C-alpha positions as semicolon CSV with decimal commas, in nm:
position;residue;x (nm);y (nm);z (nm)
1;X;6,298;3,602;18,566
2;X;6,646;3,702;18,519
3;X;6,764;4,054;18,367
4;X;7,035;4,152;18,199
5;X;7,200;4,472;18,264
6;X;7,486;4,674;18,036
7;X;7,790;4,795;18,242
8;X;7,800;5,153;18,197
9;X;8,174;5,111;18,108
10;X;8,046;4,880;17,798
11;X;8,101;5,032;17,424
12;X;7,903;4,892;17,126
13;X;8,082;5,059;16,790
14;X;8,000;4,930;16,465
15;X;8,274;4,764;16,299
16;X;8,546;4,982;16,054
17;X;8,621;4,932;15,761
18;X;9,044;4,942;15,710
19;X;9,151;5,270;15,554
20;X;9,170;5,232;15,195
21;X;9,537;5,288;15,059
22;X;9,568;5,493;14,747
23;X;9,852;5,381;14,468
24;X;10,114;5,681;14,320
25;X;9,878;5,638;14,033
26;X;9,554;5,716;14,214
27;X;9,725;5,998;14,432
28;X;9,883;6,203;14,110
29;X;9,521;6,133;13,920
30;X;9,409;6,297;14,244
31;X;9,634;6,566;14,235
32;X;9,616;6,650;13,883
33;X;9,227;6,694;13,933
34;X;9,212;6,976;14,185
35;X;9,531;7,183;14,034
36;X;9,563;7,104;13,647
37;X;9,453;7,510;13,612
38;X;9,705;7,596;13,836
39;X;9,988;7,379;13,670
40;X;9,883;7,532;13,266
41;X;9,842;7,895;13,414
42;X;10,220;7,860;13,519
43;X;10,316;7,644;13,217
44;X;10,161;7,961;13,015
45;X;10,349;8,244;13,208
46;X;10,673;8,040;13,162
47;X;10,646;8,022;12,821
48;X;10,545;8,408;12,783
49;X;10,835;8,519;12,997
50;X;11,075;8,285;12,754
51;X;10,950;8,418;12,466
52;X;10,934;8,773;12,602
53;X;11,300;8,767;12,707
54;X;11,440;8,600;12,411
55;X;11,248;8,841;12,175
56;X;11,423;9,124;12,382
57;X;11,747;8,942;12,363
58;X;11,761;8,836;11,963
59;X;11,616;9,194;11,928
60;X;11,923;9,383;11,788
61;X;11,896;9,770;11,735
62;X;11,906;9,870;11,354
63;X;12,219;9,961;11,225
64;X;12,056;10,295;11,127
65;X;11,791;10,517;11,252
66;X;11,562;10,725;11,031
67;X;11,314;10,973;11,101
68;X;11,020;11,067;10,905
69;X;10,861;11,371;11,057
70;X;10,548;11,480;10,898
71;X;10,191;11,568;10,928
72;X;10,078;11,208;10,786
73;X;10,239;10,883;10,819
74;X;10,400;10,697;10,502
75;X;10,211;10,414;10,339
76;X;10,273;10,039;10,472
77;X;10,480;10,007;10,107
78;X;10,720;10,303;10,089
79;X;10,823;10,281;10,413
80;X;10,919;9,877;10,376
81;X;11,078;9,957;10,023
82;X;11,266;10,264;10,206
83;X;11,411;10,074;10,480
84;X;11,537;9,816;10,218
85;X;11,649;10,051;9,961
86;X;11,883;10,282;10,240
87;X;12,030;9,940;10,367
88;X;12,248;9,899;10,081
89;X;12,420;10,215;10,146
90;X;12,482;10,137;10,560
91;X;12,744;9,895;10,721
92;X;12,680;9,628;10,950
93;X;12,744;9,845;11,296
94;X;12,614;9,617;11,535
95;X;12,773;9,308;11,417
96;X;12,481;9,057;11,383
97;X;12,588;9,019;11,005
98;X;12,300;9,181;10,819
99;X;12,250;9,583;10,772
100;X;11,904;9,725;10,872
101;X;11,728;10,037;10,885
102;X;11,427;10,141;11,107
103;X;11,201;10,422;11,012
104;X;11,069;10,582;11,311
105;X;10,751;10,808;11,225
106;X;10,658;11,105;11,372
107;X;10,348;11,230;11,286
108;X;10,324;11,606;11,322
109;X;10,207;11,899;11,175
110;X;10,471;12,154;11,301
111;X;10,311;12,445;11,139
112;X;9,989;12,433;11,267
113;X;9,884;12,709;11,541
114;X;9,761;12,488;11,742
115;X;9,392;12,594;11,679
116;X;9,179;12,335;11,889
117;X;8,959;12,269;11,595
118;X;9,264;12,172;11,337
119;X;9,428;11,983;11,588
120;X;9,434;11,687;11,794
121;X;9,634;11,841;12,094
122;X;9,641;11,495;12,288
123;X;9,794;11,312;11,994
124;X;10,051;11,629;11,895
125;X;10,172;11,659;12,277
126;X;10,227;11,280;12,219
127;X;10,450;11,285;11,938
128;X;10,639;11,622;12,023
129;X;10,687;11,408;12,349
130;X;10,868;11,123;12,187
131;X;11,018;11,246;11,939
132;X;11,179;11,506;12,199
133;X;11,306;11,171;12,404
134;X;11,460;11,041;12,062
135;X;11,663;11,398;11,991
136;X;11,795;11,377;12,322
137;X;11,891;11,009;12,292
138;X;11,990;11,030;11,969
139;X;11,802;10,779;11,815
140;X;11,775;10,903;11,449
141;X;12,074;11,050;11,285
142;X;11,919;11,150;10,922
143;X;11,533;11,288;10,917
144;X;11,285;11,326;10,656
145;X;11,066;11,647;10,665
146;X;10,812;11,770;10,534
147;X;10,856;12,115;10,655
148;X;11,190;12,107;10,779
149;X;11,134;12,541;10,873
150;X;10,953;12,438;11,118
151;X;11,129;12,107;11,237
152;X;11,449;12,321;11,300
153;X;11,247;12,665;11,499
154;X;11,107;12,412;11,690
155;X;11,378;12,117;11,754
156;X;11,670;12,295;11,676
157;X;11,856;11,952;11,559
158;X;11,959;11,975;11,229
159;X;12,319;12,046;11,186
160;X;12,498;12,241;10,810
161;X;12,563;12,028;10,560
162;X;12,963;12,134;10,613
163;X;12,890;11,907;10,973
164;X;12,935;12,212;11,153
165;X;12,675;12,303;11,422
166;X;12,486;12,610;11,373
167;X;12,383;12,893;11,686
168;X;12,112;12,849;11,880
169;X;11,813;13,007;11,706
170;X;11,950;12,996;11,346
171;X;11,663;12,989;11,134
172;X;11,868;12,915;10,739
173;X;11,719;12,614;10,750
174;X;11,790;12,601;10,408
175;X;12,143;12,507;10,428
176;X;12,073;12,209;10,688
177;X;11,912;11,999;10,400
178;X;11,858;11,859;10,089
179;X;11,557;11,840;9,883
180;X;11,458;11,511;9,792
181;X;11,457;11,528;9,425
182;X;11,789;11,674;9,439
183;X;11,971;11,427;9,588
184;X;12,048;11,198;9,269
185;X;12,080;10,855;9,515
186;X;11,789;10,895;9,693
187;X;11,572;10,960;9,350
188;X;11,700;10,721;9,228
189;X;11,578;10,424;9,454
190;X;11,374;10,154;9,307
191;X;11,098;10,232;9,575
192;X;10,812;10,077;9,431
193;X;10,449;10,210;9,433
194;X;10,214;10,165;9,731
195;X;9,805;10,188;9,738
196;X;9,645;10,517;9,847
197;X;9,395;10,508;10,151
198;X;9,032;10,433;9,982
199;X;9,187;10,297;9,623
200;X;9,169;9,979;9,484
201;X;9,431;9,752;9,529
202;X;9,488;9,786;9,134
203;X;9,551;10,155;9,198
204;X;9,874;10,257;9,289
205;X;10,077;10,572;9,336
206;X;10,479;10,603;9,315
207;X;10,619;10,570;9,656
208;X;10,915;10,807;9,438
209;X;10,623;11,106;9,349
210;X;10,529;11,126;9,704
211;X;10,840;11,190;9,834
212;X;11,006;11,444;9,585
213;X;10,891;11,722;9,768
214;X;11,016;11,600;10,091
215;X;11,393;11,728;10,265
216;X;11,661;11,542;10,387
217;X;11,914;11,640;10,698
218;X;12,124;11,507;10,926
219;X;12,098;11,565;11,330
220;X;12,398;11,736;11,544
221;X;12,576;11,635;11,776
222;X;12,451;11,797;12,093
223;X;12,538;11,568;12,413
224;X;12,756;11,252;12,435
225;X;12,514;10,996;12,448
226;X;12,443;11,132;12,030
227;X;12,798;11,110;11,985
228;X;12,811;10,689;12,072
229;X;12,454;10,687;11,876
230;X;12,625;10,830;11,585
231;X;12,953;10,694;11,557
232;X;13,032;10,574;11,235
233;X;12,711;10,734;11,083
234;X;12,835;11,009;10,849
235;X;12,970;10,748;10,589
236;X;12,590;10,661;10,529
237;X;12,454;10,983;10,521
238;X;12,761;11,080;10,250
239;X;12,678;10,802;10,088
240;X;12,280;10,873;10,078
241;X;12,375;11,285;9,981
242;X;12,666;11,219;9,675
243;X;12,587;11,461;9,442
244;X;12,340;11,686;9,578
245;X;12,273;12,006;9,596
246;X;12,163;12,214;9,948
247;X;11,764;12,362;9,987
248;X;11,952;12,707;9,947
249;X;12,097;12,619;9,639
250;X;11,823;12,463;9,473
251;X;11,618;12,755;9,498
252;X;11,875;12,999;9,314
């Protein structure tokens, strides 16, 4: 009987099958599986850095500056109508063919002691903080105070109504502003009413009666970088001021 014998040198290996060649088609479908995520999380940061830059870009400064310092903000309403009402007395300074003023808001009570259980110290250090970056870049040129004794011992901003600057530590406040209701332009804006915190919306208060007991001033120049702020400002506050009569005067 014969046998057969395998040479160690033999190799059995099943038969391949021929690599399988994918199309462009079945490559990108391929492609598109494992990193679509990746491909619409950088679609989606593109897009937010366009719109980020051109909404820093098309974002002109207002033409004028305005700050309301006072120990409550103004309503939604009055400060809208406000902003529209003072543009009509401004110029276009910035060239981008409209005229527009921005009410900044402060929200402080100047005159409080700082008693820990009348005030919020965290928000108060907050706002004395900015609004002591805006005096020194002289953001606002004319501010709106509530209790502007206290605004000028503790800013020391306000300049006379003459434009001259007063001493350090002059307290006469009273001849650094104008009271609202005496200034016959600003009373007279068609401001509108707004709707006090808690009313109904068919409830509504004159934005006019809230701020007659307010003052008006205008911010010296203390540093050059006010100066370029306020170049070509004085024309608007003049403007806003015809007519009226100083704090001091007022309460002869």
């Amino acid at each position: 009987m014969a046998w057969v014998t395998k040479s160690s040198e033999e190799h059995y290996d099943a038969p391949q099958e021929p690599q399988r060649v994918y199309t462009r088609s079945e490559k990108a479908k391929n492609w598109w599986h494992y990193y679509k995520w990746v491909v619409l999380v950088v679609v989606l940061l593109i897009v937010c850095g366009a719109w980020l830059v051109h909404d820093i870009l098309s974002n002109e400064e207002a033409d004028y500056q305005v700050g309301w310092v006072a120990g409550y903000s103004l309503p939604d309403e009055t400060a809208a109508a406000l902003q529209t009402a003072l543009a009509q007395y401004g110029e276009d300074r910035n060239g981008d063919g409209q005229v527009t003023v921005q009410i900044n808001q402060y929200v402080l009570d100047l005159s409080d002691s700082g008693d820990s259980q009348t005030t919020d110290a965290y928000n108060r250090m907050a706002g004395m903080t900015r609004l002591s970056a805006d005096l020194a870049d002289g953001a606002n040129y004319v501010y709106i105070l509530e209790d502007p004794a206290s605004f000028q011992a503790t800013a020391g901003a306000l300049q006379y109504l003459d434009g001259t600057m007063p001493q350090e530590g002059a307290s006469d406040w009273e001849n650094m502003v104008y009271l609202w209701a005496d200034c016959p332009v600003l009373a007279g804006l068609d401001l509108g009413g707004y709707t006090p915190l808690g009313a109904t919306a068919e409830t509504s208060a004159s934005s006019q009666e809230l701020l007659a007991s307010v003052y008006v001033g205008c911010c010296g120049t203390w540093n050059d970088a006010q100066a370029e702020k306020f170049a070509g400002c004085e024309a608007f506050w003049q403007a806003l001021t015809e007519g009226a009569k100083s704090a001091a005067g007022s309460a002869q």
